[in-house]
Amino acid sequence: MKYGFEQKKLSEHVTQITEASGVSAFLVTGTQRAALLDTCSGLKGLKETVGALTSLPLDVILTHGHGDHAGSAADFEKVYMHPADGELLKQHNLAMRMDYVRTMLGPEAELSEEDFVPDAKEPFAELTDGQIFDLGGIRLEIIHVPGHTKGSCCVLLQEEAAILFGDACNVNTLVMDENSTDISGYRRSLERLKTFGGRYETVYYSHGPAVGPRECLEDNIELCGRILAGTDDAIPCEFLGHKAIRAAAISPDFRRKDGKFGNIVYSELTRK
């Protein structure tokens, strides 16, 4: 295993597992079962890392079908994903995952196909809105939040009063291509997600520090309104070779210049 995985215990039930590319998965353990939320970009070693942390029966829950979240799915037996992201998963193949990791690690990184888990070939079990995973002592509730992708889901850790936003709502939320909803649809999803706000205190994110501010949700709802009204900052940008528009101006460290947290990257295709 060329690249290791960092591990950080976040609570009694939750361990953050971070790949060398910087993206994180989250292992949630109960008394009877465990669940792995996302599988990173597919650098080999995640399955062994999880196996060293728990011997409980394991379910894998993918928040969405992008390669940096579903990359190691083929290494696991029971994998759940929302069916709306089925075609997207096929697009995010090994070559795309390798390009992503090269971008994150830098040009000096030595990578080959042998460093990666192969693409998943079998269809996954269906992940549905409202689905409950009872791990024993902790239950996970699935919330469908289409926007970033049409199958994007958040995971509410009920007894932890915590939620994994994943990429559904973050500091650089991409809502910019044919696999996304439009901004109007994304705003509806966020407004629904807001109705769960009284059930969690802690918000987990897949990129950057595991725990981030709750205000991201309100920030992105506000930005959706500004985009639709044509009053956002509308900064031209590029992400992984694709031309796009950033809703709020940022500093070089990706922090918003106005001091708020959430941000949206969209395109002419999704600006409606």
CSV table of N, CA and C in Angstrom, one decimal, residues 168-237:
chain,number,residue,atom,x,y,z
A,168,ALA,N,-23.0,17.7,-0.5
A,168,ALA,CA,-24.3,18.3,-0.8
A,168,ALA,C,-24.4,19.8,-0.5
A,169,CYS,N,-23.6,20.2,0.5
A,169,CYS,CA,-23.6,21.6,0.9
A,169,CYS,C,-22.2,21.8,1.6
A,170,ASN,N,-21.4,22.6,0.9
A,170,ASN,CA,-20.1,22.9,1.5
A,170,ASN,C,-19.5,24.2,1.1
A,171,VAL,N,-18.2,24.4,1.3
A,171,VAL,CA,-17.5,25.6,1.0
A,171,VAL,C,-17.3,25.8,-0.5
A,172,ASN,N,-17.5,24.7,-1.3
A,172,ASN,CA,-17.2,24.8,-2.7
A,172,ASN,C,-18.2,23.9,-3.4
A,173,THR,N,-19.5,24.1,-3.2
A,173,THR,CA,-20.5,23.1,-3.7
A,173,THR,C,-20.6,23.3,-5.2
A,174,LEU,N,-20.4,22.2,-5.9
A,174,LEU,CA,-20.4,22.2,-7.4
A,174,LEU,C,-21.8,21.8,-7.8
A,175,VAL,N,-22.5,22.7,-8.5
A,175,VAL,CA,-23.8,22.5,-9.1
A,175,VAL,C,-23.7,23.0,-10.5
A,176,MET,N,-23.1,22.3,-11.4
A,176,MET,CA,-22.6,22.9,-12.6
A,176,MET,C,-22.7,22.1,-13.9
A,177,ASP,N,-23.2,20.9,-13.9
A,177,ASP,CA,-23.2,20.1,-15.1
A,177,ASP,C,-24.5,19.3,-15.2
A,178,GLU,N,-24.6,18.5,-16.2
A,178,GLU,CA,-25.8,17.7,-16.5
A,178,GLU,C,-26.1,16.7,-15.5
A,179,ASN,N,-25.2,16.4,-14.6
A,179,ASN,CA,-25.5,15.5,-13.5
A,179,ASN,C,-26.0,16.2,-12.2
A,180,SER,N,-26.0,17.5,-12.3
A,180,SER,CA,-26.5,18.3,-11.2
A,180,SER,C,-28.0,18.7,-11.5
A,181,THR,N,-28.7,19.2,-10.5
A,181,THR,CA,-30.0,19.8,-10.7
A,181,THR,C,-29.7,21.3,-11.1
A,182,ASP,N,-30.7,22.0,-11.5
A,182,ASP,CA,-30.5,23.5,-11.6
A,182,ASP,C,-30.5,24.1,-10.3
A,183,ILE,N,-30.2,25.4,-10.2
A,183,ILE,CA,-30.1,26.1,-8.9
A,183,ILE,C,-31.5,26.2,-8.2
A,184,SER,N,-32.6,26.3,-9.0
A,184,SER,CA,-33.9,26.3,-8.4
A,184,SER,C,-34.2,25.0,-7.6
A,185,GLY,N,-33.8,23.9,-8.3
A,185,GLY,CA,-34.0,22.6,-7.7
A,185,GLY,C,-33.1,22.4,-6.5
A,186,TYR,N,-31.9,22.9,-6.6
A,186,TYR,CA,-31.0,22.8,-5.4
A,186,TYR,C,-31.5,23.6,-4.2
A,187,ARG,N,-32.0,24.8,-4.5
A,187,ARG,CA,-32.6,25.6,-3.4
A,187,ARG,C,-33.7,24.8,-2.7
A,188,ARG,N,-34.6,24.2,-3.5
A,188,ARG,CA,-35.7,23.4,-2.9
A,188,ARG,C,-35.1,22.3,-2.0
A,189,SER,N,-34.1,21.7,-2.4
A,189,SER,CA,-33.5,20.6,-1.6
A,189,SER,C,-32.9,21.1,-0.3
A,190,LEU,N,-32.3,22.3,-0.4
A,190,LEU,CA,-31.7,22.9,0.8
A,190,LEU,C,-32.8,23.3,1.8
A,191,GLU,N,-33.8,23.9,1.3
A,191,GLU,CA,-34.9,24.3,2.1
A,191,GLU,C,-35.5,23.1,2.9
A,192,ARG,N,-35.6,22.0,2.2
A,192,ARG,CA,-36.1,20.8,2.9
A,192,ARG,C,-35.1,20.3,3.9
A,193,LEU,N,-33.8,20.3,3.5
A,193,LEU,CA,-32.8,19.9,4.5
A,193,LEU,C,-32.8,20.8,5.7
A,194,LYS,N,-33.2,22.0,5.6
A,194,LYS,CA,-33.3,22.9,6.7
A,194,LYS,C,-34.3,22.5,7.7
A,195,THR,N,-35.3,21.7,7.3
A,195,THR,CA,-36.3,21.3,8.2
A,195,THR,C,-35.8,20.2,9.2
A,196,PHE,N,-34.6,19.7,8.9
A,196,PHE,CA,-34.0,18.7,9.8
A,196,PHE,C,-33.1,19.4,10.8
A,197,GLY,N,-33.0,20.7,10.8
A,197,GLY,CA,-32.0,21.4,11.5
A,197,GLY,C,-32.1,21.3,13.0
A,198,GLY,N,-33.3,21.0,13.6
A,198,GLY,CA,-33.4,20.8,15.0
A,198,GLY,C,-33.0,19.5,15.5
A,199,ARG,N,-32.5,18.6,14.6
A,199,ARG,CA,-32.2,17.3,15.0
A,199,ARG,C,-30.7,17.0,15.0
A,200,TYR,N,-29.9,18.1,14.7
A,200,TYR,CA,-28.4,17.9,14.7
A,200,TYR,C,-27.7,19.2,15.2
A,201,GLU,N,-26.6,19.0,15.8
A,201,GLU,CA,-25.7,20.1,16.3
A,201,GLU,C,-24.4,20.1,15.5
A,202,THR,N,-23.9,18.9,15.2
A,202,THR,CA,-22.6,18.8,14.5
A,202,THR,C,-22.8,18.5,13.1
A,203,VAL,N,-22.0,19.2,12.2
A,203,VAL,CA,-22.0,19.0,10.8
A,203,VAL,C,-20.6,18.4,10.3
A,204,TYR,N,-20.6,17.3,9.7
A,204,TYR,CA,-19.4,16.7,9.1
A,204,TYR,C,-19.3,17.0,7.6
A,205,TYR,N,-18.1,17.3,7.2
A,205,TYR,CA,-17.8,17.6,5.8
A,205,TYR,C,-16.8,16.6,5.2
A,206,SER,N,-16.9,16.3,3.9
A,206,SER,CA,-16.0,15.3,3.3
A,206,SER,C,-14.7,15.8,2.9
A,207,HIS,N,-14.6,17.1,2.7
A,207,HIS,CA,-13.3,17.8,2.3
A,207,HIS,C,-12.9,18.8,3.3
A,208,GLY,N,-11.6,18.8,3.7
A,208,GLY,CA,-11.1,19.7,4.7
A,208,GLY,C,-11.4,19.2,6.1
A,209,PRO,N,-11.4,20.1,7.1
A,209,PRO,CA,-11.7,19.7,8.4
A,209,PRO,C,-13.0,18.9,8.5
A,210,ALA,N,-13.1,17.9,9.3
A,210,ALA,CA,-14.3,17.0,9.4
A,210,ALA,C,-15.5,17.8,9.9
A,211,VAL,N,-15.3,18.6,10.9
A,211,VAL,CA,-16.4,19.4,11.5
A,211,VAL,C,-16.4,20.8,11.1
A,212,GLY,N,-17.5,21.3,10.6
A,212,GLY,CA,-17.6,22.7,10.1
A,212,GLY,C,-18.8,23.3,10.6
A,213,PRO,N,-19.0,24.6,10.2
A,213,PRO,CA,-20.1,25.4,10.7
A,213,PRO,C,-21.5,25.0,10.1
A,214,ARG,N,-22.5,25.1,11.0
A,214,ARG,CA,-23.9,24.8,10.6
A,214,ARG,C,-24.3,25.9,9.6
A,215,GLU,N,-23.8,27.1,9.6
A,215,GLU,CA,-24.2,28.2,8.8
A,215,GLU,C,-24.1,27.9,7.3
A,216,CYS,N,-23.3,26.9,6.9
A,216,CYS,CA,-23.1,26.6,5.5
A,216,CYS,C,-24.5,26.5,4.8
A,217,LEU,N,-25.4,25.8,5.4
A,217,LEU,CA,-26.7,25.6,4.8
A,217,LEU,C,-27.4,26.9,4.5
A,218,GLU,N,-27.5,27.8,5.5
A,218,GLU,CA,-28.1,29.1,5.3
A,218,GLU,C,-27.4,29.9,4.2
A,219,ASP,N,-26.0,29.8,4.3
A,219,ASP,CA,-25.2,30.6,3.3
A,219,ASP,C,-25.6,30.1,1.9
A,220,ASN,N,-25.7,28.8,1.7
A,220,ASN,CA,-26.0,28.3,0.3
A,220,ASN,C,-27.4,28.6,-0.1
A,221,ILE,N,-28.4,28.6,0.8
A,221,ILE,CA,-29.7,29.0,0.5
A,221,ILE,C,-29.8,30.4,0.0
A,222,GLU,N,-29.1,31.3,0.7
A,222,GLU,CA,-29.0,32.7,0.4
A,222,GLU,C,-28.4,32.9,-1.0
A,223,LEU,N,-27.3,32.1,-1.3
A,223,LEU,CA,-26.6,32.2,-2.5
A,223,LEU,C,-27.5,31.8,-3.7
A,224,CYS,N,-28.3,30.7,-3.5
A,224,CYS,CA,-29.2,30.3,-4.5
A,224,CYS,C,-30.1,31.4,-4.9
A,225,GLY,N,-30.6,32.1,-3.9
A,225,GLY,CA,-31.5,33.3,-4.2
A,225,GLY,C,-30.8,34.4,-5.0
A,226,ARG,N,-29.6,34.6,-4.6
A,226,ARG,CA,-28.8,35.7,-5.3
A,226,ARG,C,-28.5,35.3,-6.7
A,227,ILE,N,-28.1,34.0,-6.9
A,227,ILE,CA,-27.8,33.5,-8.3
A,227,ILE,C,-29.1,33.7,-9.2
A,228,LEU,N,-30.2,33.3,-8.7
A,228,LEU,CA,-31.5,33.3,-9.4
A,228,LEU,C,-31.9,34.8,-9.7
A,229,ALA,N,-31.5,35.7,-8.8
A,229,ALA,CA,-31.8,37.1,-9.0
A,229,ALA,C,-30.8,37.9,-9.8
A,230,GLY,N,-29.7,37.2,-10.0
A,230,GLY,CA,-28.6,37.8,-10.8
A,230,GLY,C,-27.8,38.8,-10.0
A,231,THR,N,-27.8,38.7,-8.6
A,231,THR,CA,-27.1,39.6,-7.7
A,231,THR,C,-25.9,39.0,-7.0
A,232,ASP,N,-25.5,37.8,-7.4
A,232,ASP,CA,-24.3,37.1,-6.8
A,232,ASP,C,-23.1,37.8,-7.4
A,233,ASP,N,-21.9,37.4,-6.9
A,233,ASP,CA,-20.6,38.0,-7.4
A,233,ASP,C,-20.3,37.5,-8.8
A,234,ALA,N,-20.8,36.3,-9.1
A,234,ALA,CA,-20.6,35.7,-10.5
A,234,ALA,C,-19.2,35.8,-11.0
A,235,ILE,N,-18.2,35.2,-10.2
A,235,ILE,CA,-16.8,35.2,-10.6
A,235,ILE,C,-16.5,34.1,-11.5
A,236,PRO,N,-16.0,34.3,-12.7
A,236,PRO,CA,-15.6,33.2,-13.6
A,236,PRO,C,-14.5,32.4,-13.0
A,237,CYS,N,-14.6,31.1,-13.1
A,237,CYS,CA,-13.6,30.2,-12.5
A,237,CYS,C,-13.5,29.0,-13.4
